[in-house]
Every structure is written in structure tokens, then in C-alpha cells.
Tab-separated table of C-alpha atoms and ligand atoms in Angstrom:
chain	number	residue	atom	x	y	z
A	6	UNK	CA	8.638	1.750	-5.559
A	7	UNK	CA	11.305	3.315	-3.447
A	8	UNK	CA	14.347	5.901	-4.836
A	9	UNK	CA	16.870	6.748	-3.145
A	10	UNK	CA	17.752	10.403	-1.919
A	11	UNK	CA	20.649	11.525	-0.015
A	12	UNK	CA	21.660	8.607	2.291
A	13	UNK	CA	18.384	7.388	3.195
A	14	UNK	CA	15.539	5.025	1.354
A	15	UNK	CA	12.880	7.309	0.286
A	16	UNK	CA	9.354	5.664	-0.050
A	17	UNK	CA	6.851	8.010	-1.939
A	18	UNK	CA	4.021	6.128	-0.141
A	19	UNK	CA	4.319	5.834	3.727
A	20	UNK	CA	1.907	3.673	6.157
A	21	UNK	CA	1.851	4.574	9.866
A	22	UNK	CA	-0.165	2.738	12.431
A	23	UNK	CA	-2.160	5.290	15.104
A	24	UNK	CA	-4.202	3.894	18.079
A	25	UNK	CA	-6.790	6.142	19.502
A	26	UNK	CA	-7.227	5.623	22.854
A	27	UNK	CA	-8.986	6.993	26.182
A	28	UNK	CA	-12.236	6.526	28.169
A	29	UNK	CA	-15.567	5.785	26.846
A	30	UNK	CA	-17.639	8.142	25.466
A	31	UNK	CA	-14.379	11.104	25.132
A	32	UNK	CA	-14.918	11.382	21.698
A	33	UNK	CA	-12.788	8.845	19.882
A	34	UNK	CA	-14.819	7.471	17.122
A	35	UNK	CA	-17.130	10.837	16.046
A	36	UNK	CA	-13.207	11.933	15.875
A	37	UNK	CA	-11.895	9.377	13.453
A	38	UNK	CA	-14.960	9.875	11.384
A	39	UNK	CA	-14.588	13.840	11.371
A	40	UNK	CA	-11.059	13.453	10.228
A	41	UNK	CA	-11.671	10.770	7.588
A	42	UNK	CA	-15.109	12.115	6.502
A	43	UNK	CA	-16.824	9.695	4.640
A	44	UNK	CA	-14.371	7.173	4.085
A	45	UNK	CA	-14.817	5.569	7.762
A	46	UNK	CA	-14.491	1.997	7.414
A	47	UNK	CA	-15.988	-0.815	9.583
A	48	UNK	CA	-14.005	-3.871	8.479
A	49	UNK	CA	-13.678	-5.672	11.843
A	50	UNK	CA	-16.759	-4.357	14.389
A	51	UNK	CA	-17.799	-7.281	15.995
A	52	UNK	CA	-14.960	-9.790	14.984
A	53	UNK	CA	-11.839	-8.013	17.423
A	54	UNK	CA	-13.761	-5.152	18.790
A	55	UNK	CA	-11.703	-2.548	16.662
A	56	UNK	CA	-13.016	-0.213	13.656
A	57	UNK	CA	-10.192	0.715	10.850
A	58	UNK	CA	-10.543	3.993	9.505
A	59	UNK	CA	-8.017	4.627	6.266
A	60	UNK	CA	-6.662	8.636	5.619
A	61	UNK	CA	-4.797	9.324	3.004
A	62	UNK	CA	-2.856	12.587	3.108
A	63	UNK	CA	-0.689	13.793	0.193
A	64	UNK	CA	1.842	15.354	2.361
A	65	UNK	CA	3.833	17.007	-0.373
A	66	UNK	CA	4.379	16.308	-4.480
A	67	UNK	CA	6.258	13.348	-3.812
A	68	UNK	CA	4.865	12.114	-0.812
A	69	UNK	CA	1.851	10.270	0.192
A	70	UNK	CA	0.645	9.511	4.150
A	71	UNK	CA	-1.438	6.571	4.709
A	72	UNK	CA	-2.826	6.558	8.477
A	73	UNK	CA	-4.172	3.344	9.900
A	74	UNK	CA	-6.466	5.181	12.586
A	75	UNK	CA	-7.328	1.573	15.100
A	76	UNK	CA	-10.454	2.593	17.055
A	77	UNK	CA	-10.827	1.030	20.042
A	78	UNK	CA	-14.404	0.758	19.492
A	79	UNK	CA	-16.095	-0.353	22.646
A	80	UNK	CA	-13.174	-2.365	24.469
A	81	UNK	CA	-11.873	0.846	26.417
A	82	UNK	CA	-11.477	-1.706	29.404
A	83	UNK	CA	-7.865	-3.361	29.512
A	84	UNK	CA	-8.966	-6.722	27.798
A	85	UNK	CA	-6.502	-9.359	26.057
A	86	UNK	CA	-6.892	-7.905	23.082
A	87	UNK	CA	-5.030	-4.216	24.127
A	88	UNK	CA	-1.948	-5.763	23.146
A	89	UNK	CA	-2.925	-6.664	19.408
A	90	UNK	CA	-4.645	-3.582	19.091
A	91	UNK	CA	-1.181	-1.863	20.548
A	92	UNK	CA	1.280	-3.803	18.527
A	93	UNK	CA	3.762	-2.400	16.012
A	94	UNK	CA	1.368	0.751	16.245
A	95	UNK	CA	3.801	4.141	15.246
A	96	UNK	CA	1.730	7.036	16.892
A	97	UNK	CA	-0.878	7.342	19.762
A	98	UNK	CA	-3.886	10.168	20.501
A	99	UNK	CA	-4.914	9.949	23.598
A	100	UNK	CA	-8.249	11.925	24.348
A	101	UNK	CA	-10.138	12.703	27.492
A	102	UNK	CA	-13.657	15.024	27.307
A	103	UNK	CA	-12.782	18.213	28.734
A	104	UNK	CA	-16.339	18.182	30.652
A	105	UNK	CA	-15.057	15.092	32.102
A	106	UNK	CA	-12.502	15.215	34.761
A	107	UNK	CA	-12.399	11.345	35.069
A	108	UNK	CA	-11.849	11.026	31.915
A	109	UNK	CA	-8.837	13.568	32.255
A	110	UNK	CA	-7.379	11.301	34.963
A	111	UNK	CA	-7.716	7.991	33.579
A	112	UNK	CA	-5.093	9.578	30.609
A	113	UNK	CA	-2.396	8.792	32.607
A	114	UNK	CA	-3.146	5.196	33.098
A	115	UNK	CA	-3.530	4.837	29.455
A	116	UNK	CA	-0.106	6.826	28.683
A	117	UNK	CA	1.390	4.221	31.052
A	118	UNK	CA	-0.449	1.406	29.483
A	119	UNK	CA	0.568	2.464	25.880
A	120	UNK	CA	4.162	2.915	27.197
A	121	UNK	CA	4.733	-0.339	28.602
A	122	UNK	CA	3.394	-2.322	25.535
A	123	UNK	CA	4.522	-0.428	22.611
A	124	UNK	CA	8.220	1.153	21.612
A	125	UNK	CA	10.067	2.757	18.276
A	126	UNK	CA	12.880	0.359	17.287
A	127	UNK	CA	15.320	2.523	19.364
A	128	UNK	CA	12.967	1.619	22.675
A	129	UNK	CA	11.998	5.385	22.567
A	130	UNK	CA	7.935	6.181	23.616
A	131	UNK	CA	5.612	6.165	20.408
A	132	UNK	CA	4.494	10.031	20.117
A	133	UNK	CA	1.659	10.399	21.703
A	134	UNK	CA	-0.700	13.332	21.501
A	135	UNK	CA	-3.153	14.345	24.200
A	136	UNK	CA	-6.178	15.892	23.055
A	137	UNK	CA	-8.950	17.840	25.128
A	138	UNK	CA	-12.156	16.855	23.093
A	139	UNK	CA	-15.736	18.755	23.315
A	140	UNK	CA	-14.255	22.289	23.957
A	141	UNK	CA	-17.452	23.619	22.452
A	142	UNK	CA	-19.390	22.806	25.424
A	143	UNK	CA	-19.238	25.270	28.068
A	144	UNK	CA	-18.582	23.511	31.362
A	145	UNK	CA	-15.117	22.273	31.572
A	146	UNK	CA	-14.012	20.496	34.634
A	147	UNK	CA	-10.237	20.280	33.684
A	148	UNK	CA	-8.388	23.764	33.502
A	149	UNK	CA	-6.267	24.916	31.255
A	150	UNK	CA	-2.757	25.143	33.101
A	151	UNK	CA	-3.541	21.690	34.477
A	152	UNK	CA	-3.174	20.105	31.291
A	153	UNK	CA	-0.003	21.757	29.888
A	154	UNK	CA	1.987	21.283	33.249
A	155	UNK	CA	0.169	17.390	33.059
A	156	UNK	CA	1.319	16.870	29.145
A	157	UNK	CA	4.790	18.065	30.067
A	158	UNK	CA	5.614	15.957	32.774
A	159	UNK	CA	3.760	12.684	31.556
A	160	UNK	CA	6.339	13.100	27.694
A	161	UNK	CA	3.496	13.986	25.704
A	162	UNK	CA	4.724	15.145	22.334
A	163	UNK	CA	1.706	17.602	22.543
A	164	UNK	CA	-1.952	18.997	23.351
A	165	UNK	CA	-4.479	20.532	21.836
A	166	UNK	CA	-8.455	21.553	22.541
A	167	UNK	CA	-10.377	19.768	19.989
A	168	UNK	CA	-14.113	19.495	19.000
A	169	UNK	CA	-14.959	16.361	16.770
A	170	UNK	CA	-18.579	17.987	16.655
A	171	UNK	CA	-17.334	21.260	15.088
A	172	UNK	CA	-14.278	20.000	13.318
A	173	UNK	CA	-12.277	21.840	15.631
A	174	UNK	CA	-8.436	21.484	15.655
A	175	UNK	CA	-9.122	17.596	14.028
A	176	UNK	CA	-7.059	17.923	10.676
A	177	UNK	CA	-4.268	20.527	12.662
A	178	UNK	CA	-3.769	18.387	15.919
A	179	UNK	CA	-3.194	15.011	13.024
A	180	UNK	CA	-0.888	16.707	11.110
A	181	UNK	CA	1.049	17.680	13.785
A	182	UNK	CA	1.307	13.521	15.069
A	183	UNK	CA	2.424	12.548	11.911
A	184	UNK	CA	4.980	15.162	11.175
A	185	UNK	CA	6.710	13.772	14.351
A	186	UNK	CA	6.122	9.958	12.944
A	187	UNK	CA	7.826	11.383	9.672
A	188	UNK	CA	10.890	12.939	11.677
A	189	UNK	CA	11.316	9.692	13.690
A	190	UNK	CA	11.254	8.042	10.149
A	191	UNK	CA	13.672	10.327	8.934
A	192	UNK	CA	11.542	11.003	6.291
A	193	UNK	CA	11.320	14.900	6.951
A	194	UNK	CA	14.571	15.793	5.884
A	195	UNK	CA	14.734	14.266	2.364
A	196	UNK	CA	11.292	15.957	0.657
A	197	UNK	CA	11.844	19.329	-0.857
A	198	UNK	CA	11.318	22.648	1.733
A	199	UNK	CA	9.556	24.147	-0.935
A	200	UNK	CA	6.609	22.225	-0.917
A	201	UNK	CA	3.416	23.984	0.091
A	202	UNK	CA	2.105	20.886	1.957
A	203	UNK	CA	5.268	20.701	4.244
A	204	UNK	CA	5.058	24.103	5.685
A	205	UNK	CA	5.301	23.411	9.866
A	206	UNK	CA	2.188	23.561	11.453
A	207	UNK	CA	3.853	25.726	14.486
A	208	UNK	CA	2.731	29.243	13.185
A	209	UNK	CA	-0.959	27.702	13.072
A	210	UNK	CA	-1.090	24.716	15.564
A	211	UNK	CA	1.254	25.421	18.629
A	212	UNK	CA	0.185	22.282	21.378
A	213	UNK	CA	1.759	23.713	23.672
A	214	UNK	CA	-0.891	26.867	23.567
A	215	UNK	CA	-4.270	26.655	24.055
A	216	UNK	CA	-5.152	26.024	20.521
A	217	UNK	CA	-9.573	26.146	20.150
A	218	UNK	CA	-11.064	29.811	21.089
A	219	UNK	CA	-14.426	27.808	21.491
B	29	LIG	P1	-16.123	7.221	22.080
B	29	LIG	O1	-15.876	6.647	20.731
B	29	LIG	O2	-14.879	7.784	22.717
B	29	LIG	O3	-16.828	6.291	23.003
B	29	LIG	P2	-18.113	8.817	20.738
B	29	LIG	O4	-17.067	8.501	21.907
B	29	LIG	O5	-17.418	9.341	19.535
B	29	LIG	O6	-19.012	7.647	20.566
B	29	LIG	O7	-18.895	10.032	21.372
B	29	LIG	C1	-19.606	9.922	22.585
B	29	LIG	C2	-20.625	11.043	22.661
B	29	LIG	O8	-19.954	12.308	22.715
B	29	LIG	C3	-21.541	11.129	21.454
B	29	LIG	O9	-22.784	11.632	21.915
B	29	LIG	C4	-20.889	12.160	20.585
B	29	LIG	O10	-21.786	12.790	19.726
B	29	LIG	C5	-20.367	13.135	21.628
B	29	LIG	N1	-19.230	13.893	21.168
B	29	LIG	C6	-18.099	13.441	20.590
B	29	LIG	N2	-17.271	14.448	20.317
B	29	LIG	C7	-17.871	15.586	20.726
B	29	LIG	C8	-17.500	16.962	20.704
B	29	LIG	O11	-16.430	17.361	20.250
B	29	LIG	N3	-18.407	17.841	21.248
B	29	LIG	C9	-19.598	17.440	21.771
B	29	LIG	N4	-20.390	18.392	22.265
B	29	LIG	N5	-19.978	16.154	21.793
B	29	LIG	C10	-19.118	15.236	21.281
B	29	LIG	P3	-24.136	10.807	21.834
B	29	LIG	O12	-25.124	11.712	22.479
B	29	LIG	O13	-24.351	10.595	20.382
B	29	LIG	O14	-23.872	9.542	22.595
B	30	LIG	MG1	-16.171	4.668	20.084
């Protein structure tokens, strides 16, 4: 069912494709299934080495987000099947474990990775967000400054400290990705302002500040 608003095609129900990608062990999947809660769905373990988790947001009255969350589930290593797993996805996390300075460095390979196999129609990046996972535990190896100058300069679209264990920054740092997948859609610009749901996260969620007093 689409109607038509203004000069663009407005489809009540939207479906966006986001790969979640970094090291082993960062956090990924107790991510996914902290966002989704219980609705964390297994369809393809074992058959392409990637878990599908469905969220469905009602972003305003009118408007309904579907995410396709891909988890890489296991094949962190570049294998054939990176290229499936990227293809025609619309928005990228990319977490490292903030007790893991590896982990931190290995983000830039898979920014590079993501950016040479995946592209909006316009040949623009996909958004990517970065996100610092397990800022409840105490001994960080990356530091603070490190990571904004690092998310700047690498064309992330933001960061945020996150904590899949305590639900930290999970629901904020998502809604921020897909308000950028909207505006990219031009989708933002044709729902009604005065919808509760579409007030900007910026007051609450700013990536560009550390984000998780944890
Ligand atoms: P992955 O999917 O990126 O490989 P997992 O990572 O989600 O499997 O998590 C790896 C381990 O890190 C798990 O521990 C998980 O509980 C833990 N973990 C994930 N997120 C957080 C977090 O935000 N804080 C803390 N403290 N731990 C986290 P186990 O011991 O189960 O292997
Ligand atoms: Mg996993």
C-alpha cells in the first residue's frame, strides 16, 4: 500500500537491511537480542553462518520500521560469504569491546571492508555507526578522545558507549542509524513533525558525546 505525499512515494511500512559487524566476542549478538528482546530469530544458524533478528519499530502514526538486523554469527573472519551477508544491506553497526583494544583496531579494517563491498544507489558509504560495547566494565583500554577523533576521520555517521548487558544506549544508538536510513530515503521529510515518535534523538543521544555514564 503506498500514498503519495508531496512529491515523493510514501510507504507506511519500510524494510531496511543492517549488518552488524566487528570482532569476535565484542558484543554483537547479546546486542541484537537486547534490542529485539524476545523476538530473536534463528532462521539460518548453521545453513550460511548468519542469525536474522526482525524489529519492528512504529516510528510515528503512519509509519512502521522493519529492521533486518544480519548477525554475523560466528564467520567474523573475511570468508566468501561477507559479500552475501553485505549485499544490498542499507545501514552498518560496527562494534568493538571497549576492554579490547584489538578489537578497537580491527574497526577500521571492517569500515574499509564494508566500504568497498556495499554503496547507496548514489555510490555514497552506507551509514555506519561505531559503537563502544561493555562500558559497564571498568577497565577500558581505548580512551575516550581516541574514538571521537577515530569516528571522525574514518566517516562514521556516529558513536556511542553501549552495554548490551545493561541495555545501555541499545534502543538510542538504533534509532539514531535508522533516522539517517530514513533521511537518505527521503522518508523524513514527508511524516508529520508533530508526531511524538519523530522527536530527534539529539537532545537525548548526541554520538558525538560520550553518551553511557557507566
Ligand atoms: P559476539 O556475538 O560479538 O561474538 P557475544 O559476542 O554477544 O557472543 O558476547 C561475547 C561475550 O561478551 C559474552 O560473554 C557476553 O555475555 C559478553 N558481553 C556482551 N556484551 C556485553 C556487555 O555489554 N557487557 C559485558 N560485561 N559483557 C558483554 P560470555 O561469558 O557469555 O561468553
Ligand atoms: Mg555472535
Amino acid at each position: 500500500m503506498e500514498a503519495m505525499y508531496g512529491e515523493t512515494t510514501f510507504k507506511p511500512e519500510k524494510l531496511f537491511k543492517v549488518i552488524i559487524i566487528g570482532d569476535p566476542t565484542v558484543g554483537k549478538t547479546s546486542f541484537v537480542q537486547r534490542y529485539v528482546q524476545n523476538s530473536y530469530k534463528k532462521d539460518y544458524k548453521g545453513t550460511v553462518g548468519v542469525d536474522f533478528a526482525l524489529k519492528i519499530l512504529k516510528w510515528s502514526e503512519t509509519q512502521t520500521v522493519k529492521l533486518q538486523l544480519w548477525d554475523i554469527a560466528g564467520q567474523e573472519r573475511f570468508t566468501w560469504m561477507t559479500r552475501v551477508y553485505y549485499k544490498d544491506a542499507q545501514g552498518c553497526v560496527i562494534m568493538f569491546d571497549l576492554t579490547n583494544k584489538n578489537s578497537f583496531s580491527n574497526t577500521l579494517k571492517w569500515k574499509r571492508d564494508v566500504d568497498s563491498k556495499c554503496s547507496l544507489p548514489d555510490g555514497s558509504p552506507i551509514p555506519c555507526m561505531l559503537l563502544a560495547n561493555k562500558c559497564d566494565l571498568p577497565h577500558r583500554q581505548v580512551d575516550h578522545m581516541e574514538i571521537e577523533t577515530f569516528y571522525k576521520e574514518h566517516n562514521f555517521i556516529g558513536w556511542t558507549e553501549t552495554s548490551a548487558k545493561e541495555g545501555l544506549m541499545v534502543n538510542d544508538s538504533m534509532r539514531f542509524l535508522v533516522e539517517v536510513m530514513m533521511r537518505h530515503e527521503g522518508l523524513l521529510g514527508n511524516i508529520s513533525l508533530d508526531s511524538e515518535s519523530l522527536k530527534l534523538t539529539g537532545p537525548v543521544f548526541q554520538p558525538s558525546k560520550r553518551s553511557c555514564f557507566c
